[in-house]
XYZ file of C-alpha atoms in Angstrom:
346
model
C 7.227 -13.830 -36.588
C 5.395 -12.956 -39.775
C 4.322 -9.378 -40.281
C 0.673 -8.548 -39.807
C -1.552 -6.217 -41.737
C -1.213 -2.511 -41.223
C -4.015 -0.731 -39.358
C -6.963 0.187 -41.616
C -7.686 3.887 -42.022
C -10.752 5.147 -40.165
C -14.022 4.582 -41.974
C -15.912 7.668 -43.164
C -18.572 7.053 -40.539
C -15.998 6.921 -37.734
C -14.175 9.930 -39.125
C -17.455 11.771 -39.085
C -17.992 10.893 -35.445
C -14.498 12.119 -34.570
C -15.048 15.349 -36.532
C -18.427 15.898 -34.920
C -16.972 15.251 -31.469
C -14.123 17.676 -32.086
C -16.529 20.305 -33.384
C -18.752 19.855 -30.376
C -15.770 20.197 -28.068
C -14.738 23.455 -29.798
C -18.278 24.799 -29.590
C -18.550 23.923 -25.917
C -15.202 25.517 -25.090
C -16.155 28.699 -27.016
C -19.495 28.887 -25.265
C -17.856 28.357 -21.870
C -15.253 31.051 -22.558
C -17.912 33.622 -23.444
C -19.986 32.815 -20.357
C -17.091 32.421 -17.901
C -13.497 33.423 -18.689
C -12.104 31.071 -16.030
C -11.361 27.430 -17.112
C -13.324 24.665 -15.441
C -10.719 22.455 -13.671
C -13.246 19.638 -13.314
C -13.515 19.330 -17.119
C -10.143 20.475 -18.411
C -7.459 17.864 -18.847
C -9.542 15.040 -17.388
C -7.901 12.416 -19.591
C -4.405 13.491 -18.478
C -5.470 13.360 -14.843
C -7.018 9.932 -15.295
C -3.832 8.685 -16.986
C -1.793 10.042 -14.079
C -4.048 8.273 -11.576
C -3.665 5.031 -13.523
C 0.115 5.488 -13.458
C 0.049 6.075 -9.711
C -2.159 3.010 -9.272
C 0.289 0.819 -11.203
C 3.187 2.201 -9.144
C 1.304 1.406 -5.934
C 0.516 -2.043 -7.342
C 4.219 -2.859 -7.645
C 4.708 -1.805 -4.016
C 1.748 -4.007 -3.069
C 3.296 -6.895 -5.002
C 6.572 -6.423 -3.136
C 4.827 -6.420 0.230
C 2.802 -9.503 -0.713
C 5.923 -11.347 -1.838
C 7.563 -10.467 1.489
C 4.476 -11.559 3.428
C 4.351 -14.894 1.599
C 8.035 -15.461 2.370
C 7.554 -14.561 6.037
C 4.615 -16.966 6.341
C 6.787 -19.765 4.977
C 9.612 -18.855 7.370
C 7.254 -18.716 10.349
C 5.793 -22.104 9.465
C 9.289 -23.625 9.166
C 10.403 -22.099 12.471
C 7.275 -23.310 14.235
C 7.758 -26.816 12.833
C 11.377 -26.803 13.993
C 10.325 -25.557 17.436
C 7.754 -28.346 17.687
C 10.407 -30.943 16.827
C 12.814 -29.485 19.379
C 10.068 -29.466 21.990
C 9.453 -33.150 21.287
C 13.168 -33.946 21.667
C 13.276 -31.940 24.895
C 10.244 -33.748 26.294
C 11.815 -37.142 25.496
C 15.066 -36.134 27.196
C 13.186 -34.789 30.218
C 11.369 -38.117 30.543
C 14.675 -39.937 30.355
C 16.136 -37.802 33.146
C 12.953 -38.196 35.180
C 13.165 -41.979 34.875
C 16.724 -41.908 36.232
C 15.667 -39.653 39.104
C 12.716 -41.901 39.976
C 14.973 -44.960 40.027
C 17.422 -43.240 42.349
C 14.624 -42.134 44.655
C 13.287 -45.685 44.958
C 16.814 -46.879 45.701
C 16.975 -44.707 48.777
C 18.116 -41.288 47.670
C 18.191 -38.716 44.871
C 21.514 -37.686 43.412
C 22.255 -34.071 44.493
C 22.969 -33.177 40.866
C 19.496 -34.291 39.840
C 17.989 -32.446 42.783
C 19.738 -29.332 41.518
C 18.661 -29.955 37.925
C 15.028 -30.598 38.815
C 14.848 -27.595 41.125
C 13.445 -25.357 38.397
C 16.681 -23.539 37.601
C 18.526 -25.917 35.244
C 20.361 -23.087 33.459
C 22.531 -22.560 36.530
C 23.232 -26.270 36.809
C 26.563 -26.473 34.987
C 27.997 -23.496 36.860
C 27.087 -25.015 40.237
C 27.470 -28.703 39.500
C 31.264 -28.572 39.828
C 30.796 -28.194 43.588
C 29.145 -31.613 43.760
C 31.479 -34.585 44.104
C 28.950 -37.183 42.997
C 28.330 -35.837 39.451
C 29.399 -38.387 36.819
C 30.671 -37.574 33.348
C 27.851 -39.461 31.642
C 25.140 -37.767 33.662
C 26.722 -34.371 33.094
C 26.734 -35.005 29.325
C 23.009 -35.849 29.365
C 22.167 -32.718 31.310
C 24.340 -30.606 29.011
C 22.432 -32.030 26.057
C 19.142 -31.120 27.710
C 20.234 -27.554 28.406
C 21.580 -27.137 24.875
C 18.288 -28.249 23.359
C 16.347 -26.051 25.727
C 18.336 -22.996 24.647
C 17.898 -23.947 20.975
C 14.142 -24.193 21.494
C 14.028 -20.782 23.143
C 15.999 -19.267 20.273
C 13.686 -20.903 17.736
C 10.672 -19.442 19.491
C 12.238 -15.972 19.599
C 12.963 -16.127 15.867
C 9.380 -17.214 15.155
C 8.041 -14.361 17.297
C 10.234 -11.834 15.437
C 9.068 -13.146 12.073
C 5.445 -12.990 13.200
C 5.966 -9.341 14.189
C 7.469 -8.632 10.745
C 4.528 -10.395 9.133
C 2.082 -8.284 11.101
C 3.677 -5.017 9.954
C 3.885 -6.291 6.366
C 0.201 -7.195 6.384
C -0.576 -3.642 7.541
C 1.453 -2.345 4.597
C -0.532 -4.622 2.279
C -3.764 -3.121 3.532
C -2.417 0.406 3.100
C -1.251 -0.260 -0.478
C -4.565 -1.892 -1.351
C -6.482 1.140 -0.073
C -4.173 3.437 -2.031
C -4.713 1.525 -5.278
C -8.473 1.331 -4.870
C -8.595 5.036 -4.000
C -6.727 5.969 -7.195
C -9.027 3.817 -9.307
C -12.150 5.253 -7.651
C -10.910 8.789 -8.307
C -10.220 7.909 -11.954
C -13.762 6.555 -12.347
C -15.170 9.678 -10.682
C -13.289 11.908 -13.123
C -14.438 9.873 -16.101
C -18.013 10.203 -14.896
C -17.689 13.995 -15.170
C -17.216 13.690 -18.945
C -20.018 13.700 -21.438
C -21.211 10.438 -22.970
C -19.497 11.325 -26.259
C -16.202 12.053 -24.522
C -16.357 8.724 -22.692
C -17.145 6.957 -25.958
C -14.121 8.596 -27.587
C -11.819 7.451 -24.765
C -13.245 3.925 -24.921
C -12.789 3.892 -28.702
C -9.160 5.002 -28.363
C -8.502 2.232 -25.843
C -10.243 -0.353 -28.003
C -8.228 0.743 -31.010
C -4.974 0.361 -29.050
C -6.024 -3.125 -27.921
C -6.998 -4.225 -31.443
C -3.766 -2.869 -32.917
C -1.957 -5.909 -31.452
C -3.480 -8.043 -34.208
C -1.830 -5.928 -36.887
C 1.580 -5.075 -35.450
C 4.746 -5.851 -37.421
C 7.484 -7.326 -35.223
C 10.133 -8.308 -37.723
C 11.921 -11.650 -37.539
C 14.816 -11.116 -35.123
C 15.591 -14.133 -32.921
C 15.621 -14.117 -29.119
C 18.953 -14.189 -27.287
C 18.236 -17.520 -25.574
C 15.809 -20.432 -25.683
C 14.438 -19.492 -22.268
C 13.724 -15.927 -23.353
C 12.081 -17.225 -26.533
C 9.883 -19.617 -24.539
C 8.870 -16.911 -22.059
C 8.114 -14.450 -24.861
C 5.978 -17.044 -26.652
C 4.058 -17.648 -23.426
C 3.448 -13.898 -23.042
C 2.289 -13.657 -26.657
C -0.343 -16.292 -25.918
C -1.836 -13.905 -23.342
C -2.448 -10.993 -25.726
C -5.984 -9.728 -25.138
C -6.121 -10.730 -21.462
C -7.163 -7.896 -19.120
C -4.945 -5.864 -16.819
C -5.916 -6.496 -13.195
C -3.810 -5.076 -10.388
C -1.806 -7.666 -8.402
C -2.838 -10.418 -10.860
C -0.244 -12.902 -12.106
C -2.163 -15.082 -14.536
C -3.125 -17.127 -16.240
C -6.139 -15.068 -17.368
C -5.375 -11.583 -16.009
C -2.156 -9.734 -15.227
C -0.440 -6.623 -14.034
C 2.881 -5.720 -15.668
C 5.282 -7.777 -13.538
C 2.647 -10.479 -13.144
C 2.813 -11.052 -16.912
C 6.614 -11.247 -17.063
C 6.982 -13.471 -13.993
C 4.187 -15.792 -15.200
C 5.677 -16.042 -18.693
C 9.130 -16.955 -17.402
C 7.625 -19.568 -15.077
C 6.310 -21.260 -18.222
C 9.956 -21.404 -19.335
C 10.995 -22.910 -15.952
C 12.655 -19.676 -14.834
C 11.753 -18.122 -11.493
C 11.727 -14.320 -11.436
C 11.032 -11.981 -8.510
C 7.480 -10.655 -8.430
C 8.088 -6.908 -8.797
C 9.398 -4.820 -11.677
C 12.033 -3.244 -9.400
C 13.404 -6.660 -8.449
C 13.226 -7.931 -12.030
C 15.303 -4.914 -13.067
C 18.267 -6.395 -11.213
C 18.316 -9.971 -12.498
C 20.045 -11.340 -15.596
C 22.330 -9.223 -17.747
C 21.643 -5.526 -18.188
C 21.185 -4.191 -21.733
C 21.585 -0.425 -21.763
C 20.666 0.402 -25.352
C 17.308 -0.083 -27.057
C 19.151 -0.955 -30.244
C 20.767 -3.965 -28.534
C 17.515 -5.495 -27.301
C 16.300 -8.845 -28.619
C 12.757 -10.285 -28.505
C 12.119 -11.784 -25.084
C 14.397 -9.361 -23.222
C 12.705 -7.528 -20.380
C 12.213 -3.776 -20.719
C 12.358 -1.705 -17.528
C 10.397 1.544 -17.755
C 9.965 4.718 -15.647
C 12.581 6.297 -13.402
C 11.251 4.448 -10.350
C 11.449 1.145 -12.314
C 7.728 0.600 -11.743
C 6.906 -0.878 -15.155
C 8.195 -3.907 -17.041
C 7.345 -5.697 -20.259
C 8.900 -7.768 -23.046
C 10.802 -6.345 -25.970
C 8.825 -7.680 -28.923
C 10.982 -6.550 -31.854
C 10.745 -3.614 -34.276
C 10.568 -1.042 -31.457
C 7.538 -2.668 -29.810
C 6.856 -3.641 -26.209
C 4.525 -6.471 -25.181
C 3.067 -5.629 -21.771
C 0.091 -5.228 -19.485
C 0.047 -1.419 -19.523
C -2.606 -0.083 -17.121
C -6.087 -0.502 -15.642
C -8.752 -0.822 -18.318
C -6.274 -2.078 -20.902
C -5.401 -5.510 -22.212
C -2.095 -7.292 -22.650
C -0.942 -5.836 -25.959
C 1.876 -4.633 -28.208
C 2.682 -0.927 -28.283
C 5.375 1.295 -29.673
C 7.999 1.956 -27.008
C 8.462 5.480 -28.333
C 4.735 6.222 -27.943
C 4.217 4.489 -24.609
C 4.748 7.716 -22.656
C 7.138 5.955 -20.273
C 10.903 6.518 -20.300
C 13.066 3.485 -21.090
C 15.618 2.771 -18.352
C 17.342 -0.436 -19.479
C 16.755 -3.974 -20.667
C 17.346 -7.269 -18.867
C 18.449 -10.397 -20.694
C 17.669 -13.775 -19.103
C 20.035 -16.526 -20.269
């Protein structure tokens, strides 16, 4: 990829705003110290606390994504089990009708076979153990009744499996609700903290975020090739999403969280990845050194593996970093997140 222009130095007007803001902050802190020697915890380090809340929200988002992926899989399994149970019930009903027809014919002929009397008594499961005492049981009839009992047991097993999966789904849906509340609580607390800042402080934070977003148009990535065509295609798809907003639990095409971006991009390259960063950390081939990464390799970040992005070349990561940010390029060294390892998809 061709290199882009370097970032422009701040304009004098902007530099003046920054200087004025810094001077105001110093004046305020001096005034506060003279009036009250104790620091105000509601004002001190607000940005760091907000960043920590955003980090916790993204970590909870990956747990939410994992629970949602599990819930989606359980719903599919339950539907398949219920469909199979319905088919088995239909087969059982047809076989029961067949046996009933035989019994009705025997009754009209003057008597009901003792084996059928036993079978139709309401306790067919004990039939095969007791049928050996009956002299008039034929091999063909025994085979039909064995088939019925086998299908009945299979139906019962299918229903038990469906019930177990439904119970799992219920507990997983509770976890989804808990994770959602956790994420929304972190984001509400972050907004509350930001609201405690002055208008100028909020403007400075917004300007910093805007500058980081706009820096993606000027980043230099070098010209190193991807390790595979699939990785190149996925990376190109992710590059087309630069500027799209971070939204928790979103997986495209117009908003993303971190693993939502990587899984969406690889789907465009006809590669299916797990939904969470922790699961994506264990696919493909591990690359342990930053120096061995190629554009399009996944980068796994944080000790709990709760963040993922694309290696973009020249020490840059392409990712959806946090709430309030956009999909963008950033320096890995300045991301504030420890690099764990890379993942190469062939």
